[in-house]
Amino acid sequence: MDNTYYDLLTYVVYGSAILVMLIGLYAVLVKKSLLKIVIGLSIVDSGLNLLIVSLGYLKNGTAPIFSKGFFELAADKPMVDPLLQALVLTAIVIGFGVTAVALSLVIRLWRHHHTLYIDEIKNLKW
Amino acid sequence: MKKVLVILLLAVVGFYLADVFIGIGFGNDHFVKSDEIKPVKDIYLQQTVENLKVSNAVTSIVVNFRGFDTLGEVTVLFLSVTALGSILYRKRHHAGDRSVLFSASSIVTAGSKLLFPPILLLGAYVFIHGHLSPGGGFQGGVIIATGFLLMLLAYENYTVSHNALSIVESFAGITFAVIGLMGFMNGGTFLQNFLPVGTLNDLFSGGIIPIIYIAVGFKVAAELTGVIYTVLNEKGDQKNG
Amino acid sequence: MIAAAIYAVVQKDLLYAVIATGIISLILSIVFYILQAPDVALTEAAIGVALTTIVFIITIRNTVRMEDESDKNKNIKSAAK
């Protein structure tokens, strides 16, 4: 494929990943509801994963699996970087664990204060 | 006012992030090719085929080259389950008493009873063939946990024994650690391979990698089922605010 | 994907916002597949679409559904004082 196509794709992929991250950060910084903050954190997680995986992509690359089809059909193609994929694989599972613990904290706070409004919780503390 | 400040801050952060990553470029080979200096990716791929005889390079990195990462990651999952249980702790009224999420109709219950064994089979297939095809312990474990989730949603009095979950989880964790430590006995390092590696693209190939990934699969399945069960047991103080 | 993210942040009804995050994960897994990362795509599809969404939904069930509802509760409480 020609180079202008890839130049366009650079802006599309990196731009969308960074935009998704920024939208999530906006939710974390501005929103007052605790659940919205946790949703924003999980959106930041998604954008970051997309950014890391797209760093390892190569032009005309194939998936890093040495199957029989690879040796027959695509043996001369370069392979996509498997190290970043392994990192992201770990990061997704840990992200789920973090989200679950954060949501359990939210439930615990609701049980005590009966509100998810962070200013209200701050007032109750003092 | 605060929103304007936040948007300005995000614009600055986003501008520099985009500048850096577009400078790197998409789909290029970022490394200088020479005979002395190779990128770590090439060494990993070469080792995967020649020494370990594993088809899936991601599996070999997760389990073998970066085995300590995986051990730590499984520990993080275990810690998150423990934290969830201790944070949501409350005196139970009855054993097996949980908030009824949906009153499921008979179509849903019959359908989920029909779907439950195939989902378990799919999960087991995914983690047994983790070194041959895309998939592995984490994915298979999550698929099995999804099957248990289906049963828990469809049947109101379907319970999972916490003792069985903890036994499965501890046993899988001990298997992982013991296989890792057995590498020392043959004069190697942690997670050193000591079994015959077989041939590429066979089911019995790759030495210790399939065994470890099966252990990881059982551990992840037990932990995630524990997470779902703990959260489902939580009774809301009042319905919808 | 960007549209789903904006919808998830702007939407006041938290249930719709959670479903939008599930849609983000679904599109993300397809993008991972196009970027030649089938392992990551499988993980993202299983965890992001199924498990995260269900944990969020259970939390919403246990707390409040609307984003502003806690605000309303506060007014009632301060009026009762």
mmCIF file of C-alpha atoms in Angstrom, chain A residues 3-126:
data_model
loop_
_atom_site.group_PDB
_atom_site.id
_atom_site.type_symbol
_atom_site.label_atom_id
_atom_site.label_comp_id
_atom_site.label_asym_id
_atom_site.label_seq_id
_atom_site.Cartn_x
_atom_site.Cartn_y
_atom_site.Cartn_z
ATOM 1 C CA ASN A 3 2.633 5.916 1.848
ATOM 2 C CA THR A 4 -0.044 8.599 1.871
ATOM 3 C CA TYR A 5 -2.532 6.025 3.126
ATOM 4 C CA TYR A 6 -0.260 5.253 6.057
ATOM 5 C CA ASP A 7 0.329 8.929 6.745
ATOM 6 C CA LEU A 8 -3.414 9.421 6.989
ATOM 7 C CA LEU A 9 -3.704 6.354 9.217
ATOM 8 C CA THR A 10 -1.071 7.799 11.577
ATOM 9 C CA TYR A 11 -3.303 10.753 12.327
ATOM 10 C CA VAL A 12 -6.459 8.645 12.578
ATOM 11 C CA VAL A 13 -5.145 5.978 14.968
ATOM 12 C CA TYR A 14 -2.968 8.114 17.236
ATOM 13 C CA GLY A 15 -5.477 10.962 17.145
ATOM 14 C CA SER A 16 -8.389 8.781 18.189
ATOM 15 C CA ALA A 17 -6.383 7.067 20.946
ATOM 16 C CA ILE A 18 -5.223 10.401 22.403
ATOM 17 C CA LEU A 19 -8.706 11.918 22.079
ATOM 18 C CA VAL A 20 -10.272 9.003 23.949
ATOM 19 C CA MET A 21 -7.680 9.402 26.703
ATOM 20 C CA LEU A 22 -8.371 13.137 26.959
ATOM 21 C CA ILE A 23 -12.136 12.607 27.113
ATOM 22 C CA GLY A 24 -11.650 10.166 29.987
ATOM 23 C CA LEU A 25 -9.362 12.610 31.796
ATOM 24 C CA TYR A 26 -11.955 15.350 31.337
ATOM 25 C CA ALA A 27 -14.549 13.146 33.033
ATOM 26 C CA VAL A 28 -12.183 12.422 35.912
ATOM 27 C CA LEU A 29 -11.365 16.100 36.451
ATOM 28 C CA VAL A 30 -14.742 17.749 35.968
ATOM 29 C CA LYS A 31 -17.524 15.344 36.944
ATOM 30 C CA LYS A 32 -18.904 15.313 40.467
ATOM 31 C CA SER A 33 -20.422 11.847 40.568
ATOM 32 C CA LEU A 34 -18.110 9.089 41.816
ATOM 33 C CA LEU A 35 -19.433 6.573 39.303
ATOM 34 C CA LYS A 36 -18.697 8.975 36.442
ATOM 35 C CA ILE A 37 -15.131 9.262 37.716
ATOM 36 C CA VAL A 38 -14.706 5.477 37.658
ATOM 37 C CA ILE A 39 -16.161 5.362 34.129
ATOM 38 C CA GLY A 40 -13.638 8.050 33.117
ATOM 39 C CA LEU A 41 -10.784 5.972 34.534
ATOM 40 C CA SER A 42 -11.826 2.935 32.509
ATOM 41 C CA ILE A 43 -12.046 5.079 29.347
ATOM 42 C CA VAL A 44 -8.489 6.362 29.943
ATOM 43 C CA ASP A 45 -7.421 2.724 30.265
ATOM 44 C CA SER A 46 -8.930 1.849 26.866
ATOM 45 C CA GLY A 47 -7.252 4.771 25.103
ATOM 46 C CA LEU A 48 -3.871 3.962 26.612
ATOM 47 C CA ASN A 49 -4.110 0.321 25.536
ATOM 48 C CA LEU A 50 -4.901 1.346 21.967
ATOM 49 C CA LEU A 51 -1.923 3.729 21.979
ATOM 50 C CA ILE A 52 0.506 1.043 23.168
ATOM 51 C CA VAL A 53 -0.692 -1.615 20.720
ATOM 52 C CA SER A 54 -0.604 0.763 17.748
ATOM 53 C CA LEU A 55 3.027 1.633 18.563
ATOM 54 C CA GLY A 56 4.018 -1.950 17.795
ATOM 55 C CA TYR A 57 2.281 -2.197 14.433
ATOM 56 C CA LEU A 58 4.369 -2.636 11.294
ATOM 57 C CA LYS A 59 3.475 -1.985 7.676
ATOM 58 C CA ASN A 60 2.131 -5.179 6.077
ATOM 59 C CA GLY A 61 2.818 -6.984 9.333
ATOM 60 C CA THR A 62 1.305 -10.284 10.387
ATOM 61 C CA ALA A 63 0.213 -11.493 13.787
ATOM 62 C CA PRO A 64 3.076 -12.985 15.838
ATOM 63 C CA ILE A 65 1.940 -16.598 15.522
ATOM 64 C CA PHE A 66 4.091 -19.213 13.789
ATOM 65 C CA SER A 67 1.252 -21.379 12.537
ATOM 66 C CA LYS A 68 1.376 -23.615 9.469
ATOM 67 C CA GLY A 69 -0.345 -20.941 7.412
ATOM 68 C CA PHE A 70 2.359 -18.449 8.298
ATOM 69 C CA PHE A 71 5.131 -20.597 6.828
ATOM 70 C CA GLU A 72 3.126 -21.358 3.693
ATOM 71 C CA LEU A 73 1.679 -17.956 2.889
ATOM 72 C CA ALA A 74 3.334 -15.111 4.714
ATOM 73 C CA ALA A 75 6.865 -16.194 5.593
ATOM 74 C CA ASP A 76 8.471 -13.070 4.137
ATOM 75 C CA LYS A 77 6.268 -10.556 5.927
ATOM 76 C CA PRO A 78 7.524 -8.790 9.060
ATOM 77 C CA MET A 79 5.947 -9.633 12.373
ATOM 78 C CA VAL A 80 4.170 -7.193 14.635
ATOM 79 C CA ASP A 81 5.960 -6.552 17.948
ATOM 80 C CA PRO A 82 4.710 -9.220 20.397
ATOM 81 C CA LEU A 83 6.258 -7.599 23.483
ATOM 82 C CA LEU A 84 3.819 -4.687 23.536
ATOM 83 C CA GLN A 85 0.908 -7.061 23.026
ATOM 84 C CA ALA A 86 1.991 -9.088 26.037
ATOM 85 C CA LEU A 87 2.215 -5.907 28.104
ATOM 86 C CA VAL A 88 -1.274 -4.821 27.079
ATOM 87 C CA LEU A 89 -2.645 -8.312 27.774
ATOM 88 C CA THR A 90 -1.451 -7.948 31.360
ATOM 89 C CA ALA A 91 -2.655 -4.362 31.603
ATOM 90 C CA ILE A 92 -6.232 -5.202 30.571
ATOM 91 C CA VAL A 93 -6.624 -7.868 33.249
ATOM 92 C CA ILE A 94 -5.148 -5.617 35.936
ATOM 93 C CA GLY A 95 -7.419 -2.791 34.758
ATOM 94 C CA PHE A 96 -10.427 -4.980 35.472
ATOM 95 C CA GLY A 97 -9.129 -5.684 38.976
ATOM 96 C CA VAL A 98 -8.626 -1.965 39.626
ATOM 97 C CA THR A 99 -12.120 -1.140 38.360
ATOM 98 C CA ALA A 100 -13.691 -3.803 40.575
ATOM 99 C CA VAL A 101 -11.925 -2.524 43.702
ATOM 100 C CA ALA A 102 -12.843 1.101 42.883
ATOM 101 C CA LEU A 103 -16.501 0.155 42.435
ATOM 102 C CA SER A 104 -16.528 -1.726 45.732
ATOM 103 C CA LEU A 105 -15.192 1.418 47.415
ATOM 104 C CA VAL A 106 -18.007 3.368 45.763
ATOM 105 C CA ILE A 107 -20.576 0.923 47.163
ATOM 106 C CA ARG A 108 -19.018 1.226 50.613
ATOM 107 C CA LEU A 109 -19.161 5.050 50.469
ATOM 108 C CA TRP A 110 -22.794 4.900 49.369
ATOM 109 C CA ARG A 111 -23.579 2.702 52.359
ATOM 110 C CA HIS A 112 -22.110 5.280 54.743
ATOM 111 C CA HIS A 113 -23.150 8.590 53.220
ATOM 112 C CA HIS A 114 -26.055 7.773 50.868
ATOM 113 C CA THR A 115 -24.618 10.077 48.259
ATOM 114 C CA LEU A 116 -22.150 9.833 45.394
ATOM 115 C CA TYR A 117 -21.648 13.586 45.184
ATOM 116 C CA ILE A 118 -18.018 14.206 46.069
ATOM 117 C CA ASP A 119 -18.470 17.683 47.539
ATOM 118 C CA GLU A 120 -21.083 16.319 49.908
ATOM 119 C CA ILE A 121 -18.743 13.547 51.078
ATOM 120 C CA LYS A 122 -16.012 16.117 51.646
ATOM 121 C CA ASN A 123 -18.375 18.178 53.787
ATOM 122 C CA LEU A 124 -19.371 15.192 55.864
ATOM 123 C CA LYS A 125 -15.763 14.428 56.674
ATOM 124 C CA TRP A 126 -15.167 17.542 58.749
#
